[in-house]
GROMACS .gro file of C-alpha atoms in nm:
model
  257
    1UNK     CA    1  10.880  10.965   9.192
    2UNK     CA    2  10.574  10.996   9.412
    3UNK     CA    3  10.495  10.709   9.649
    4UNK     CA    4  10.149  10.552   9.660
    5UNK     CA    5  10.125  10.264   9.907
    6UNK     CA    6   9.797  10.075   9.884
    7UNK     CA    7   9.889   9.864  10.185
    8UNK     CA    8   9.753   9.847  10.541
    9UNK     CA    9  10.098   9.829  10.702
   10UNK     CA   10  10.348  10.059  10.528
   11UNK     CA   11  10.573  10.232  10.779
   12UNK     CA   12  10.458  10.588  10.706
   13UNK     CA   13  10.111  10.590  10.553
   14UNK     CA   14   9.983  10.234  10.590
   15UNK     CA   15   9.607  10.214  10.552
   16UNK     CA   16   9.555  10.569  10.425
   17UNK     CA   17   9.517  10.481  10.058
   18UNK     CA   18   9.370  10.130  10.054
   19UNK     CA   19   9.036  10.275   9.943
   20UNK     CA   20   9.028  10.323   9.566
   21UNK     CA   21   8.893  10.678   9.587
   22UNK     CA   22   9.159  10.776   9.840
   23UNK     CA   23   9.429  10.621   9.620
   24UNK     CA   24   9.300  10.808   9.315
   25UNK     CA   25   9.294  11.139   9.503
   26UNK     CA   26   9.647  11.087   9.634
   27UNK     CA   27   9.789  10.991   9.295
   28UNK     CA   28   9.632  11.293   9.130
   29UNK     CA   29   9.766  11.515   9.411
   30UNK     CA   30  10.118  11.375   9.364
   31UNK     CA   31  10.108  11.455   8.993
   32UNK     CA   32   9.962  11.801   9.055
   33UNK     CA   33  10.252  11.871   9.291
   34UNK     CA   34  10.505  11.777   9.023
   35UNK     CA   35  10.567  11.401   9.039
   36UNK     CA   36  10.707  11.267   8.712
   37UNK     CA   37  10.629  10.906   8.811
   38UNK     CA   38  10.385  10.743   9.052
   39UNK     CA   39  10.511  10.426   9.223
   40UNK     CA   40  10.232  10.192   9.337
   41UNK     CA   41  10.306   9.917   9.586
   42UNK     CA   42  10.085   9.648   9.736
   43UNK     CA   43  10.326   9.488   9.983
   44UNK     CA   44  10.504   9.670  10.262
   45UNK     CA   45  10.882   9.622  10.268
   46UNK     CA   46  10.938   9.799  10.600
   47UNK     CA   47  11.156   9.621  10.860
   48UNK     CA   48  10.957   9.340  11.017
   49UNK     CA   49  10.694   9.338  10.742
   50UNK     CA   50  10.476   9.033  10.683
   51UNK     CA   51  10.507   8.907  10.323
   52UNK     CA   52  10.184   8.872  10.129
   53UNK     CA   53  10.092   8.635   9.848
   54UNK     CA   54  10.098   8.744   9.487
   55UNK     CA   55   9.719   8.709   9.483
   56UNK     CA   56   9.675   8.948   9.775
   57UNK     CA   57   9.927   9.193   9.634
   58UNK     CA   58   9.747   9.194   9.300
   59UNK     CA   59   9.406   9.236   9.462
   60UNK     CA   60   9.537   9.553   9.624
   61UNK     CA   61   9.709   9.715   9.327
   62UNK     CA   62   9.526   9.609   9.011
   63UNK     CA   63   9.203   9.804   9.068
   64UNK     CA   64   9.410  10.114   9.145
   65UNK     CA   65   9.636  10.075   8.841
   66UNK     CA   66   9.339  10.014   8.608
   67UNK     CA   67   9.168  10.322   8.747
   68UNK     CA   68   9.474  10.549   8.732
   69UNK     CA   69   9.649  10.445   8.410
   70UNK     CA   70   9.408  10.629   8.179
   71UNK     CA   71   9.380  10.926   8.416
   72UNK     CA   72   9.738  11.015   8.496
   73UNK     CA   73   9.963  11.217   8.267
   74UNK     CA   74  10.274  11.042   8.402
   75UNK     CA   75  10.388  10.676   8.397
   76UNK     CA   76  10.300  10.433   8.675
   77UNK     CA   77  10.569  10.207   8.815
   78UNK     CA   78  10.475   9.891   9.003
   79UNK     CA   79  10.673   9.827   9.321
   80UNK     CA   80  10.705   9.448   9.326
   81UNK     CA   81  10.963   9.170   9.317
   82UNK     CA   82  10.712   8.909   9.199
   83UNK     CA   83  10.715   8.821   8.829
   84UNK     CA   84  10.345   8.731   8.821
   85UNK     CA   85  10.247   9.061   8.981
   86UNK     CA   86  10.469   9.258   8.744
   87UNK     CA   87  10.306   9.085   8.445
   88UNK     CA   88   9.947   9.164   8.539
   89UNK     CA   89  10.037   9.516   8.653
   90UNK     CA   90  10.197   9.593   8.317
   91UNK     CA   91   9.896   9.448   8.141
   92UNK     CA   92   9.674   9.673   8.356
   93UNK     CA   93   9.860   9.989   8.256
   94UNK     CA   94  10.178  10.018   8.462
   95UNK     CA   95  10.483  10.100   8.249
   96UNK     CA   96  10.785  10.047   8.478
   97UNK     CA   97  10.894   9.773   8.720
   98UNK     CA   98  11.054   9.878   9.050
   99UNK     CA   99  11.209   9.568   9.212
  100UNK     CA  100  11.343   9.597   9.568
  101UNK     CA  101  11.533   9.270   9.517
  102UNK     CA  102  11.710   9.379   9.200
  103UNK     CA  103  11.566   9.103   8.976
  104UNK     CA  104  11.729   8.839   9.196
  105UNK     CA  105  11.439   8.715   9.411
  106UNK     CA  106  11.241   8.612   9.101
  107UNK     CA  107  11.470   8.649   8.796
  108UNK     CA  108  11.179   8.584   8.557
  109UNK     CA  109  11.061   8.936   8.637
  110UNK     CA  110  11.332   9.062   8.401
  111UNK     CA  111  11.184   8.868   8.109
  112UNK     CA  112  10.837   8.995   8.198
  113UNK     CA  113  10.964   9.353   8.184
  114UNK     CA  114  11.150   9.292   7.857
  115UNK     CA  115  10.843   9.132   7.696
  116UNK     CA  116  10.642   9.446   7.779
  117UNK     CA  117  10.914   9.693   7.685
  118UNK     CA  118  10.917   9.817   8.044
  119UNK     CA  119  11.219   9.980   8.209
  120UNK     CA  120  11.332   9.831   8.540
  121UNK     CA  121  11.460   9.983   8.861
  122UNK     CA  122  11.713   9.753   9.023
  123UNK     CA  123  11.753   9.804   9.397
  124UNK     CA  124  12.037   9.667   9.610
  125UNK     CA  125  11.918   9.457   9.902
  126UNK     CA  126  12.050   9.202  10.149
  127UNK     CA  127  11.886   8.927  10.352
  128UNK     CA  128  12.098   9.015  10.655
  129UNK     CA  129  12.289   9.317  10.780
  130UNK     CA  130  12.667   9.273  10.803
  131UNK     CA  131  12.831   9.587  10.944
  132UNK     CA  132  13.178   9.448  10.866
  133UNK     CA  133  13.153   9.449  10.487
  134UNK     CA  134  13.238   9.725  10.240
  135UNK     CA  135  12.883   9.807  10.140
  136UNK     CA  136  12.978   9.967   9.809
  137UNK     CA  137  13.182   9.664   9.706
  138UNK     CA  138  12.880   9.450   9.795
  139UNK     CA  139  12.657   9.675   9.583
  140UNK     CA  140  12.889   9.651   9.285
  141UNK     CA  141  12.883   9.269   9.300
  142UNK     CA  142  12.506   9.271   9.344
  143UNK     CA  143  12.451   9.502   9.050
  144UNK     CA  144  12.683   9.291   8.834
  145UNK     CA  145  12.457   8.990   8.896
  146UNK     CA  146  12.141   9.194   8.837
  147UNK     CA  147  12.271   9.341   8.514
  148UNK     CA  148  12.359   8.995   8.386
  149UNK     CA  149  12.000   8.883   8.456
  150UNK     CA  150  11.859   9.192   8.285
  151UNK     CA  151  12.072   9.160   7.975
  152UNK     CA  152  12.009   8.787   7.941
  153UNK     CA  153  11.636   8.862   7.946
  154UNK     CA  154  11.673   9.113   7.664
  155UNK     CA  155  11.653   9.436   7.861
  156UNK     CA  156  11.855   9.723   7.716
  157UNK     CA  157  12.099   9.915   7.932
  158UNK     CA  158  11.901  10.228   7.847
  159UNK     CA  159  11.600  10.079   8.029
  160UNK     CA  160  11.782  10.018   8.358
  161UNK     CA  161  11.795  10.237   8.671
  162UNK     CA  162  12.004  10.150   8.977
  163UNK     CA  163  11.903  10.213   9.338
  164UNK     CA  164  12.147  10.176   9.632
  165UNK     CA  165  11.863  10.063   9.858
  166UNK     CA  166  11.888  10.310  10.142
  167UNK     CA  167  11.697  10.159  10.434
  168UNK     CA  168  11.738   9.798  10.319
  169UNK     CA  169  11.988   9.539  10.447
  170UNK     CA  170  12.239   9.785  10.586
  171UNK     CA  171  12.355   9.922  10.917
  172UNK     CA  172  12.300  10.288  10.996
  173UNK     CA  173  12.664  10.362  10.918
  174UNK     CA  174  12.637  10.175  10.587
  175UNK     CA  175  12.335  10.384  10.487
  176UNK     CA  176  12.545  10.696  10.535
  177UNK     CA  177  12.837  10.536  10.353
  178UNK     CA  178  12.613  10.446  10.059
  179UNK     CA  179  12.500  10.806  10.027
  180UNK     CA  180  12.851  10.946  10.071
  181UNK     CA  181  12.992  10.717   9.802
  182UNK     CA  182  12.700  10.748   9.562
  183UNK     CA  183  12.928  10.872   9.281
  184UNK     CA  184  13.079  10.522   9.269
  185UNK     CA  185  12.735  10.386   9.173
  186UNK     CA  186  12.669  10.674   8.934
  187UNK     CA  187  13.000  10.590   8.765
  188UNK     CA  188  12.850  10.262   8.642
  189UNK     CA  189  12.674  10.472   8.380
  190UNK     CA  190  12.309  10.415   8.469
  191UNK     CA  191  12.057  10.663   8.608
  192UNK     CA  192  12.046  10.631   8.987
  193UNK     CA  193  11.735  10.645   9.205
  194UNK     CA  194  11.755  10.725   9.576
  195UNK     CA  195  11.473  10.689   9.828
  196UNK     CA  196  11.528  10.810  10.184
  197UNK     CA  197  11.185  10.966  10.235
  198UNK     CA  198  11.072  10.959  10.600
  199UNK     CA  199  11.289  10.656  10.681
  200UNK     CA  200  11.393  10.566  11.034
  201UNK     CA  201  11.762  10.629  10.969
  202UNK     CA  202  11.672  11.000  10.955
  203UNK     CA  203  11.514  10.978  11.298
  204UNK     CA  204  11.848  10.886  11.453
  205UNK     CA  205  11.973  11.234  11.366
  206UNK     CA  206  11.691  11.411  11.550
  207UNK     CA  207  11.710  11.530  11.910
  208UNK     CA  208  11.387  11.352  12.000
  209UNK     CA  209  11.188  11.056  11.872
  210UNK     CA  210  10.992  11.145  11.559
  211UNK     CA  211  10.709  10.999  11.358
  212UNK     CA  212  10.782  10.927  10.989
  213UNK     CA  213  10.561  11.218  10.884
  214UNK     CA  214  10.782  11.454  11.088
  215UNK     CA  215  11.098  11.373  10.890
  216UNK     CA  216  11.039  11.603  10.594
  217UNK     CA  217  11.344  11.824  10.641
  218UNK     CA  218  11.577  11.526  10.677
  219UNK     CA  219  11.420  11.372  10.368
  220UNK     CA  220  11.479  11.687  10.166
  221UNK     CA  221  11.836  11.719  10.294
  222UNK     CA  222  11.913  11.360  10.198
  223UNK     CA  223  11.766  11.393   9.851
  224UNK     CA  224  11.933  11.727   9.779
  225UNK     CA  225  12.263  11.565   9.875
  226UNK     CA  226  12.188  11.263   9.656
  227UNK     CA  227  12.096  11.483   9.359
  228UNK     CA  228  12.415  11.683   9.403
  229UNK     CA  229  12.613  11.357   9.398
  230UNK     CA  230  12.448  11.239   9.077
  231UNK     CA  231  12.109  11.082   9.155
  232UNK     CA  232  11.856  11.153   8.880
  233UNK     CA  233  11.539  11.024   9.051
  234UNK     CA  234  11.424  11.056   9.412
  235UNK     CA  235  11.138  10.852   9.555
  236UNK     CA  236  10.935  11.065   9.796
  237UNK     CA  237  10.612  11.098   9.992
  238UNK     CA  238  10.615  11.481   9.988
  239UNK     CA  239  10.643  11.592   9.626
  240UNK     CA  240  10.600  11.970   9.627
  241UNK     CA  241  10.874  12.052   9.880
  242UNK     CA  242  11.114  11.824   9.694
  243UNK     CA  243  11.032  11.980   9.358
  244UNK     CA  244  11.110  12.326   9.499
  245UNK     CA  245  11.437  12.209   9.659
  246UNK     CA  246  11.557  12.012   9.359
  247UNK     CA  247  11.490  12.296   9.119
  248UNK     CA  248  11.764  12.481   9.305
  249UNK     CA  249  11.999  12.184   9.261
  250UNK     CA  250  11.919  12.162   8.889
  251UNK     CA  251  11.974  12.535   8.843
  252UNK     CA  252  12.307  12.538   9.024
  253UNK     CA  253  12.428  12.218   8.853
  254UNK     CA  254  12.318  12.346   8.511
  255UNK     CA  255  12.076  12.060   8.453
  256UNK     CA  256  11.752  12.093   8.256
  257UNK     CA  257  11.447  12.135   8.479
   0.00000   0.00000   0.00000
């Protein structure tokens, strides 16, 4: 999954792709490098982000989705937790909903997805960080609630992907724990998405302070580990290096390319 942020304040590439031509060029480059999905977001979810209205979010993403949907050979997912934004994005040509609040911030988003026949990506998240909890147990409870919402809305299990939410609502140690115990999430029987690309938790493992763009090798290491432990989708900024690395994983694990 290639990342396309059409926001002025995303942690890694904020402001680079707010222009429609720049967004188009980046999306086409992601696909050319091997992305099987392009994830378009109009609201930054980085730590300390400023929430935006649904109207502002839609003003950012809808022109880009309308422009790209007929051009791209791969599906577009819309990165939003707002039901109204998901609805208009799907009407504009997006085909998947990627919700960083796991259908729980605005549960009506599940019905919107079901009405459009759109798969959903359900990410674990927390309002606050609690280093004392068992983060996997918390995820399992969270996903149980999310799955109940999805099923009640008419979504099929085959249209659901789970995401442990690396970088969201967890301590540094809990991020590592979530990756280490990923097979416990995979065991739920749904495809699992992992996104660690360029995130600050990788910077803690470097000898010196790094910019997000300088965290490529840590991103690849994290995603290779995740794929080895059962993840089927990785959400990345740098597609080509990940494609090359993950082809090795697929070959060794005997998975189809």
